[in-house]
PDB file of C-alpha atoms in Angstrom:
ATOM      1  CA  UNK A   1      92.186  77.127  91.710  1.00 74.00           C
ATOM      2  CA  UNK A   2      94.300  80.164  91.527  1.00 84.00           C
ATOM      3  CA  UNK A   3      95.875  80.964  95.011  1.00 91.00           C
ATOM      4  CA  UNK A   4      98.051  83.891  96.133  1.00 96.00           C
ATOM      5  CA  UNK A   5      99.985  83.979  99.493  1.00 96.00           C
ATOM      6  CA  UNK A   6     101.819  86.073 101.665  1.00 98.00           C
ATOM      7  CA  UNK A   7     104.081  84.393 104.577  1.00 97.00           C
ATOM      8  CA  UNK A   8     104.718  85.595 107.307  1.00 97.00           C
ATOM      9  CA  UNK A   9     100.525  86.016 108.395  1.00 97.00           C
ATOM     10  CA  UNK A  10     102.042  88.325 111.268  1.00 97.00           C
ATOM     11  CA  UNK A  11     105.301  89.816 111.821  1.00 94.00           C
ATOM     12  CA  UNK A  12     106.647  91.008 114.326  1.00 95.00           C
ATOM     13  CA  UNK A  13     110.031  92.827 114.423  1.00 93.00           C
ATOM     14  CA  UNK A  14     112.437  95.387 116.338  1.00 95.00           C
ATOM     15  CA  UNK A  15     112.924  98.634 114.608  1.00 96.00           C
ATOM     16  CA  UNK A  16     116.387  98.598 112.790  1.00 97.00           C
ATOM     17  CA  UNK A  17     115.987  94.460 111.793  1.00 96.00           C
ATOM     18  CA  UNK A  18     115.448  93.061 108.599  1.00 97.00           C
ATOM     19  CA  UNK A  19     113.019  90.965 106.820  1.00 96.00           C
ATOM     20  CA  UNK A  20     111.266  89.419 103.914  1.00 97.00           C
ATOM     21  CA  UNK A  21     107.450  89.131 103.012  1.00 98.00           C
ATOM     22  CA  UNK A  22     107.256  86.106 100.662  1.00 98.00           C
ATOM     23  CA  UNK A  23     104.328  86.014  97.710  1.00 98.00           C
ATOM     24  CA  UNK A  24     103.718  82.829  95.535  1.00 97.00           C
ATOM     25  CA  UNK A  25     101.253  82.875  93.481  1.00 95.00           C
ATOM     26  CA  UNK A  26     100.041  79.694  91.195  1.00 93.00           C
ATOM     27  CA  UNK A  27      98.696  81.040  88.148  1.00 86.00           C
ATOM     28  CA  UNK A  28     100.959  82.987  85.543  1.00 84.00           C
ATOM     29  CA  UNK A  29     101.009  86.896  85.903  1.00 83.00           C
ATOM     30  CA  UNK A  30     102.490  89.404  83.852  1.00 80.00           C
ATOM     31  CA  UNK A  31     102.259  92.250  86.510  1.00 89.00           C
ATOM     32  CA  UNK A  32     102.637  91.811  90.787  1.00 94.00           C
ATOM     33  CA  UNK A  33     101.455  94.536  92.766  1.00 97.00           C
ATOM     34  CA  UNK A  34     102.332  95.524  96.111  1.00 98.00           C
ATOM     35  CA  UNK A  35     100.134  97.724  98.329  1.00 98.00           C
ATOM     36  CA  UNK A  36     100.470  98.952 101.753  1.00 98.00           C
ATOM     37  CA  UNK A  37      97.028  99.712 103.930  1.00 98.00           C
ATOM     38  CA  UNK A  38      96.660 101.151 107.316  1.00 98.00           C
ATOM     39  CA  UNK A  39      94.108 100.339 109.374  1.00 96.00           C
ATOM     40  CA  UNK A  40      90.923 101.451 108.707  1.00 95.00           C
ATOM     41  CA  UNK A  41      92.319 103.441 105.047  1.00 97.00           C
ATOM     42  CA  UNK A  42      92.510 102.437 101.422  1.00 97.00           C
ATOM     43  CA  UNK A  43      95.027 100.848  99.790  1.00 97.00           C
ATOM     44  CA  UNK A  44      98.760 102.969  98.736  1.00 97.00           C
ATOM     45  CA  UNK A  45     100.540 101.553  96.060  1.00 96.00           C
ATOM     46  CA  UNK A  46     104.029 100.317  96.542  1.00 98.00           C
ATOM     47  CA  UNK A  47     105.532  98.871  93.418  1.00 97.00           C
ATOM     48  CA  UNK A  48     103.769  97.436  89.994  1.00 96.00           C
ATOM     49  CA  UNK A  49     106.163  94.867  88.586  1.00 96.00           C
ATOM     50  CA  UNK A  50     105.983  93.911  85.259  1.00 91.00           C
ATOM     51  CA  UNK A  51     108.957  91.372  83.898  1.00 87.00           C
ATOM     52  CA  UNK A  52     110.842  88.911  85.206  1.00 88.00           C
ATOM     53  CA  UNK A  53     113.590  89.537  87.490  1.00 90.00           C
ATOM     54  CA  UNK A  54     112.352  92.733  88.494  1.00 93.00           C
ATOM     55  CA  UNK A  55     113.921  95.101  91.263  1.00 96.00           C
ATOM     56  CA  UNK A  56     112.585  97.921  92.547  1.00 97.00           C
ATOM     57  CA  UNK A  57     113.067 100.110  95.673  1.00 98.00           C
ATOM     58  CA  UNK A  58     111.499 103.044  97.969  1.00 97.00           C
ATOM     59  CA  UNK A  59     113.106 103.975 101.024  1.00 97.00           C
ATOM     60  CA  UNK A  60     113.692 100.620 103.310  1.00 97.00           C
ATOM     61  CA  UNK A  61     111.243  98.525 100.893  1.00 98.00           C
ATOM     62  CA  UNK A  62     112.525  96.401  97.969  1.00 98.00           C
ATOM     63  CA  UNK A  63     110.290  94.347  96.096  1.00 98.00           C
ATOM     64  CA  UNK A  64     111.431  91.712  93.650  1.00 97.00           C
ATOM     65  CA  UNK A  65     109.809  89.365  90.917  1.00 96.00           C
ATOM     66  CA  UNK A  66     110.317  85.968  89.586  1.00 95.00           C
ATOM     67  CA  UNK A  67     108.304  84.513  87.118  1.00 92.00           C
ATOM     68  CA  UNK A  68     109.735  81.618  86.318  1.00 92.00           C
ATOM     69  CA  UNK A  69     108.853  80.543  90.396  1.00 94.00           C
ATOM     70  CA  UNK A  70     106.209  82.683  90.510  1.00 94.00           C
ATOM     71  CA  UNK A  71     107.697  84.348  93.703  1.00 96.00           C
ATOM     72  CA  UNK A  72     107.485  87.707  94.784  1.00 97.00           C
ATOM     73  CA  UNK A  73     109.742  89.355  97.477  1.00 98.00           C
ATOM     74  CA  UNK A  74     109.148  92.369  99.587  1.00 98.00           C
ATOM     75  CA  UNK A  75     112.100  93.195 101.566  1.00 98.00           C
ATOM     76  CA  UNK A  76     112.504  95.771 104.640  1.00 97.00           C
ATOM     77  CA  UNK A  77     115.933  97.363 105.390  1.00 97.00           C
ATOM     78  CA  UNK A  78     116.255  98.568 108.975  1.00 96.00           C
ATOM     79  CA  UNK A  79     112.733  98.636 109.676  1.00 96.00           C
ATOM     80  CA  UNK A  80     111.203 101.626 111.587  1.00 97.00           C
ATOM     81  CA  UNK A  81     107.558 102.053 113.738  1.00 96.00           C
ATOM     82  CA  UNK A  82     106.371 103.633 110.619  1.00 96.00           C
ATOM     83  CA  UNK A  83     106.447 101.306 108.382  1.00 97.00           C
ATOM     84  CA  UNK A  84     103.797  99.111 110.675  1.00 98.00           C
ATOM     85  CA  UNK A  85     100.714  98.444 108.435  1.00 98.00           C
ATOM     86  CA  UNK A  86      99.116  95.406 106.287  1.00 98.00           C
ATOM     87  CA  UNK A  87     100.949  94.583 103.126  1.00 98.00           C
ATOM     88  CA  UNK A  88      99.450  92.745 100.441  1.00 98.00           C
ATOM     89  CA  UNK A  89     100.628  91.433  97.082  1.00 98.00           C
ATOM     90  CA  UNK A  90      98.374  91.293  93.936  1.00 96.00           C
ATOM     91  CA  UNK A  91      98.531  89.401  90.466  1.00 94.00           C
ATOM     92  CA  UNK A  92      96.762  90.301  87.506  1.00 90.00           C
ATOM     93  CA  UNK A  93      96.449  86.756  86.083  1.00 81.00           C
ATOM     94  CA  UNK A  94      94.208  87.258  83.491  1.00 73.00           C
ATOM     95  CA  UNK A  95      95.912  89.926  81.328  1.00 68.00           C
ATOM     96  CA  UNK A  96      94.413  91.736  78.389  1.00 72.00           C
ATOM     97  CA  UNK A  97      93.180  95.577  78.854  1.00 77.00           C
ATOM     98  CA  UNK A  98      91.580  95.066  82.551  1.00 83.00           C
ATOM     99  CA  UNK A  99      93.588  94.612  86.055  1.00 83.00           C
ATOM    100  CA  UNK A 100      91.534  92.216  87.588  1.00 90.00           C
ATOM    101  CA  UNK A 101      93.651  91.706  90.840  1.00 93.00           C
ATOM    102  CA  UNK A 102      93.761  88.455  92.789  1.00 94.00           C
ATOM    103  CA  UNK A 103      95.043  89.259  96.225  1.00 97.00           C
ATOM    104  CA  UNK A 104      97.680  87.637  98.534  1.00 97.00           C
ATOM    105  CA  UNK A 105      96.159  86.933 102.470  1.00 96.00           C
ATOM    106  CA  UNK A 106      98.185  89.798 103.892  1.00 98.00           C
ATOM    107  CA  UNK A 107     100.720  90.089 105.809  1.00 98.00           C
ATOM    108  CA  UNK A 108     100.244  92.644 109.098  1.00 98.00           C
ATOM    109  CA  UNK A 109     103.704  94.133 109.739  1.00 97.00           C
ATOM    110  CA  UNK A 110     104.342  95.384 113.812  1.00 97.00           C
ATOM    111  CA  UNK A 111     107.505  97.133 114.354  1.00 97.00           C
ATOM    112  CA  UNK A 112     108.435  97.398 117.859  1.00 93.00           C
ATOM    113  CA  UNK A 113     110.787 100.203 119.336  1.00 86.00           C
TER     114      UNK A 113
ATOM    115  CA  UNK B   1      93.731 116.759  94.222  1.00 69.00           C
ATOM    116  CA  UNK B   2      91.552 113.577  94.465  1.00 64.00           C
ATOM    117  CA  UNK B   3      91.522 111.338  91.589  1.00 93.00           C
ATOM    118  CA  UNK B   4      88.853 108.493  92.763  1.00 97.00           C
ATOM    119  CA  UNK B   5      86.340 110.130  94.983  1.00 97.00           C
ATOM    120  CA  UNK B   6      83.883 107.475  96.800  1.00 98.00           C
ATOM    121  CA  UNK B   7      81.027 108.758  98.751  1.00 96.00           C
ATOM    122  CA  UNK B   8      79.951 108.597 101.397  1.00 97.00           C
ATOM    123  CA  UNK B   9      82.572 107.585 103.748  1.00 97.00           C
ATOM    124  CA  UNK B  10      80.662 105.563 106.378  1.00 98.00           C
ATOM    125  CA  UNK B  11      77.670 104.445 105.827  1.00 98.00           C
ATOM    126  CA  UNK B  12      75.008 103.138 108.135  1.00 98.00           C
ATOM    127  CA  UNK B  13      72.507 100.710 107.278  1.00 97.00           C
ATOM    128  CA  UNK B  14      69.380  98.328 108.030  1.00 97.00           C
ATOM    129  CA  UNK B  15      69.325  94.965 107.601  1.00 97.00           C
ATOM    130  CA  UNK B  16      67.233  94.375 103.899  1.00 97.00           C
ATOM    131  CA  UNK B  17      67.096  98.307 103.275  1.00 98.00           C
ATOM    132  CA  UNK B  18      68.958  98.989 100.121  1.00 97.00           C
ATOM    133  CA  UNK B  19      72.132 101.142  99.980  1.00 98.00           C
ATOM    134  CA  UNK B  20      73.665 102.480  97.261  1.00 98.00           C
ATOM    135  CA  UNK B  21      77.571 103.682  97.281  1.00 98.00           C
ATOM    136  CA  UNK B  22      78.938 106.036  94.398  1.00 98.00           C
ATOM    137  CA  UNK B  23      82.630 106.263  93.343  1.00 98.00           C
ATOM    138  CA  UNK B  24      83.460 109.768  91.164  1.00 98.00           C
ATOM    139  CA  UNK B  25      87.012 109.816  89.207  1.00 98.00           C
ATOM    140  CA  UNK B  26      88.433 112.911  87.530  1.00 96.00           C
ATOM    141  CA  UNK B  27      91.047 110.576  85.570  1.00 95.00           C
ATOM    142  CA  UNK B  28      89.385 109.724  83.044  1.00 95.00           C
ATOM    143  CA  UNK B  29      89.778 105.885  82.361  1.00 95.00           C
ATOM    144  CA  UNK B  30      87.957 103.424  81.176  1.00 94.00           C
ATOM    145  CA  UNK B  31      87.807 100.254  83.568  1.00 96.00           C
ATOM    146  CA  UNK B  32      86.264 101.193  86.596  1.00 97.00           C
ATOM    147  CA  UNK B  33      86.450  98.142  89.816  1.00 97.00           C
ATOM    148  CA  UNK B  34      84.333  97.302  92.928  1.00 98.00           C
ATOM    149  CA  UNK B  35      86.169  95.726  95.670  1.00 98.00           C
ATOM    150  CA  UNK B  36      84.803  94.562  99.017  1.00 98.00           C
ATOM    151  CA  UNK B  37      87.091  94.099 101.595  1.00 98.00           C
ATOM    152  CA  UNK B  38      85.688  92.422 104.996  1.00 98.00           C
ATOM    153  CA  UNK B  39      87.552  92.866 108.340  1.00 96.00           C
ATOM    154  CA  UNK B  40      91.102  91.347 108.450  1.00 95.00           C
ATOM    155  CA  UNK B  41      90.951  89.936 105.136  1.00 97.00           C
ATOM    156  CA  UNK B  42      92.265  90.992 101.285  1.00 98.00           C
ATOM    157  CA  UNK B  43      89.890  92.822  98.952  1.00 98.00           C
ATOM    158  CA  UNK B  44      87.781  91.178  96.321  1.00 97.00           C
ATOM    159  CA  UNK B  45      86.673  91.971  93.350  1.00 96.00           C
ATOM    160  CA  UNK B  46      82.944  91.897  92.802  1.00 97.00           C
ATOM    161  CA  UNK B  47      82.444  93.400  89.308  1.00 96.00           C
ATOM    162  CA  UNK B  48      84.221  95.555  87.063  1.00 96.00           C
ATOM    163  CA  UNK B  49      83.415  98.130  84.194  1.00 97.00           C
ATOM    164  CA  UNK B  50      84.715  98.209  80.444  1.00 96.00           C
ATOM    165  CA  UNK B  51      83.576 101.385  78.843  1.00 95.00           C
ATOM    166  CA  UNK B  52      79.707 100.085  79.065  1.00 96.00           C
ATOM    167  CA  UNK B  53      80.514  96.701  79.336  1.00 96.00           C
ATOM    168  CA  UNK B  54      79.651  94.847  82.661  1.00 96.00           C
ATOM    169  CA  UNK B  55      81.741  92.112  83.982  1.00 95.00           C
ATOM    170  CA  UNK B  56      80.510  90.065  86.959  1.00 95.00           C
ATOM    171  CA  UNK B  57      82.629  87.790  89.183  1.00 94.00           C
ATOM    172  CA  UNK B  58      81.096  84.124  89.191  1.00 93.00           C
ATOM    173  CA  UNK B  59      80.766  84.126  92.996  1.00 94.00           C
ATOM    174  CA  UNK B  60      79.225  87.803  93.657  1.00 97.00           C
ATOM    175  CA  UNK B  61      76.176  86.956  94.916  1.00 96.00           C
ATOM    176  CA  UNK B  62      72.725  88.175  93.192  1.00 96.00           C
ATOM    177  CA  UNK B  63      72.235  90.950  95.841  1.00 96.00           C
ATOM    178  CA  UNK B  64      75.400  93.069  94.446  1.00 98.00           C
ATOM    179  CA  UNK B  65      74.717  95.370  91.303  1.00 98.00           C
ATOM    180  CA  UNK B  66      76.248  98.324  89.581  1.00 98.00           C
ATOM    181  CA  UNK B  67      75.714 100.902  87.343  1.00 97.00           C
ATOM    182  CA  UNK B  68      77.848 103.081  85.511  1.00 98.00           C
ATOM    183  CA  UNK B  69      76.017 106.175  83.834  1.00 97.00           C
ATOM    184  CA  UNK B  70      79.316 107.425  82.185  1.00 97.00           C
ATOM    185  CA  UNK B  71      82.706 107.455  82.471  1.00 96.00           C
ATOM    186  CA  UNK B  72      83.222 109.398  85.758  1.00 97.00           C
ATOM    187  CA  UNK B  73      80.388 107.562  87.801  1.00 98.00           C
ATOM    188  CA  UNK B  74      79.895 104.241  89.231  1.00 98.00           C
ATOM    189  CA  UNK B  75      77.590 103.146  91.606  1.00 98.00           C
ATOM    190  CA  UNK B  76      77.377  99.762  93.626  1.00 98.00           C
ATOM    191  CA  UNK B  77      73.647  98.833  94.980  1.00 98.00           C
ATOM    192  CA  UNK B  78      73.499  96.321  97.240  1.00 98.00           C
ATOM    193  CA  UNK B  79      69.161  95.757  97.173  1.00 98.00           C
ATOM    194  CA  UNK B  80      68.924  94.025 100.651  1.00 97.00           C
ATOM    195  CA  UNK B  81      72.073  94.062 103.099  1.00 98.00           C
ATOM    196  CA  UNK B  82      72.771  91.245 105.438  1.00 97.00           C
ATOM    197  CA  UNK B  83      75.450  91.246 108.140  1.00 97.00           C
ATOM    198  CA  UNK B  84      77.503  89.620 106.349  1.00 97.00           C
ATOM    199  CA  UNK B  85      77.484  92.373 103.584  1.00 98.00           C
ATOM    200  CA  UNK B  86      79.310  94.876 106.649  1.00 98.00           C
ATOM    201  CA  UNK B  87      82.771  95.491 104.915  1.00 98.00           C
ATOM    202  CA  UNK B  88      84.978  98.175 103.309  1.00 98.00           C
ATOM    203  CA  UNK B  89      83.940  98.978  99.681  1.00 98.00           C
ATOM    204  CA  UNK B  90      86.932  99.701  97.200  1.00 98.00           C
ATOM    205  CA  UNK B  91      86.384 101.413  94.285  1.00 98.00           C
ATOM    206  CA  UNK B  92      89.008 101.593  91.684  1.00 97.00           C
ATOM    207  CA  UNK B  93      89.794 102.863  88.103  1.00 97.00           C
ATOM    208  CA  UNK B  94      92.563 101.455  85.478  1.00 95.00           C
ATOM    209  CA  UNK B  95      93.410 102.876  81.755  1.00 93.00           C
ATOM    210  CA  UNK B  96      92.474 100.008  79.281  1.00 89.00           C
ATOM    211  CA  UNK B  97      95.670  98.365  78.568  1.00 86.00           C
ATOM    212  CA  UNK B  98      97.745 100.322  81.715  1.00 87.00           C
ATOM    213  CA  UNK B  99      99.308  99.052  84.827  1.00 89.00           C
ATOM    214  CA  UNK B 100      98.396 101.524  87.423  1.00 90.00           C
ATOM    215  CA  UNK B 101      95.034 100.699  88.990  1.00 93.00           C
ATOM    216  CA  UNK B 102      94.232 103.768  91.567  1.00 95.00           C
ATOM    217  CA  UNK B 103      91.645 102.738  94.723  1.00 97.00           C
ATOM    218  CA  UNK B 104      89.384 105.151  96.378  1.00 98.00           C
ATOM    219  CA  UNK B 105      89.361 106.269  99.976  1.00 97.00           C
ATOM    220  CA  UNK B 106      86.986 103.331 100.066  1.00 98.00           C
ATOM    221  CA  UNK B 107      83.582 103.312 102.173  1.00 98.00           C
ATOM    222  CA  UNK B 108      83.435 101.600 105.506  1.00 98.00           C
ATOM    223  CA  UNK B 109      79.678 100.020 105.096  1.00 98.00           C
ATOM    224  CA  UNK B 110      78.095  99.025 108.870  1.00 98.00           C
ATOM    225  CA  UNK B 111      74.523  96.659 108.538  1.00 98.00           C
ATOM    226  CA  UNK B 112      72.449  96.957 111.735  1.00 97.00           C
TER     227      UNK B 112
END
């Protein structure tokens, strides 16, 4: 059965600390996706990563792949209130012309003052 | 300016009266998504559009259809809503072979 998740569930952190959201998936994926949704909106797209070993940054996020451990990191540098949402992580598992996505359980992000 | 238009917004319904939600996109690509999204939990894909072709995931129940007229419209029909059909509906749109897959301001469906 192909499974995708996202620990932490729920984080909680102080604005200015940082931290990891950690995405294993079990299936092979050419492509991860990160998105970022607020409550009640759609989903924004973060990164698209497409090979192994991966890196790419925005601001305070940093997403990373590995293939090979099917892994996916999101990192936040010096987090700030802003940045509090849901982030999820997607694989495309299935290839070919379509981007079927198979999403991670979330992970709601609360930064404190 | 908008690229993946869904309409309406919020939507009321009754339990078993049909309801119909349309996604619009100026983009021009071929694959065209449904996503439902229920509270505190990822989206999932119900169906998705090739061109013409219509792909159904195994588990969407009977009660979930779609049409797509032509390449800027897709609708999703759901014939007789239960409460447990109350969700956010994603559409989304993909170029055949690209990497970018661009969501909707989604729908926020209530069943009464």
């Amino acid at each position: 059965e192909l499974k995708v998740e996202q620990n932490p569930l729920f984080l909680s952190m102080q604005e200015g600390k940082n931290y990891t959201i950690y995405c294993n998936y079990s299936t092979t994926s050419d492509r991860l996706y990160w998105y970022r949704q607020d409550p009640g909106k759609s989903l924004e797209s973060l990164f698209v990563l497409l090979s192994n070993g991966a890196v790419k940054q925005e601001g305070r996020l940093m997403a990373s792949l590995d293939t090979k451990a099917r892994l996916s990191t999101l990192h936040i540098t010096a987090a700030v209130h802003d940045l509090s949402a849901t982030y999820f992580c997607a694989v495309a598992p299935y290839g070919g012309a379509t981007n079927k996505l198979i999403f991670g359980t979330g992970t709601l992000l609360a930064v404190q003052p | 300016d908008a690229m993946v238009i869904q309409n309406p917004r919020y939507q009321v319904t009754q339990f078993g009266k049909p309801v119909t939600l349309s996604c619009s996109q100026t983009l021009n690509h071929n694959v065209m998504y449904w996503y439902q999204q229920k509270s505190s939990q990822a989206p999932k894909l119900l169906f998705h559009y090739y061109d013409k072709d219509f792909n159904n995931e195994a588990d969407t129940p009977d009660n979930f259809q779609s049409r797509r007229p032509n390449t800027s419209f897709c609708f999703l029909d759901i014939r007789s809503p239960g409460l447990g059909d109350a969700a956010m509906y994603l559409c989304a749109t993909s170029r055949a072979g690209g990497y970018e897959q661009y969501f909707g301001p989604g729908t926020r469906l209530t069943v009464t």
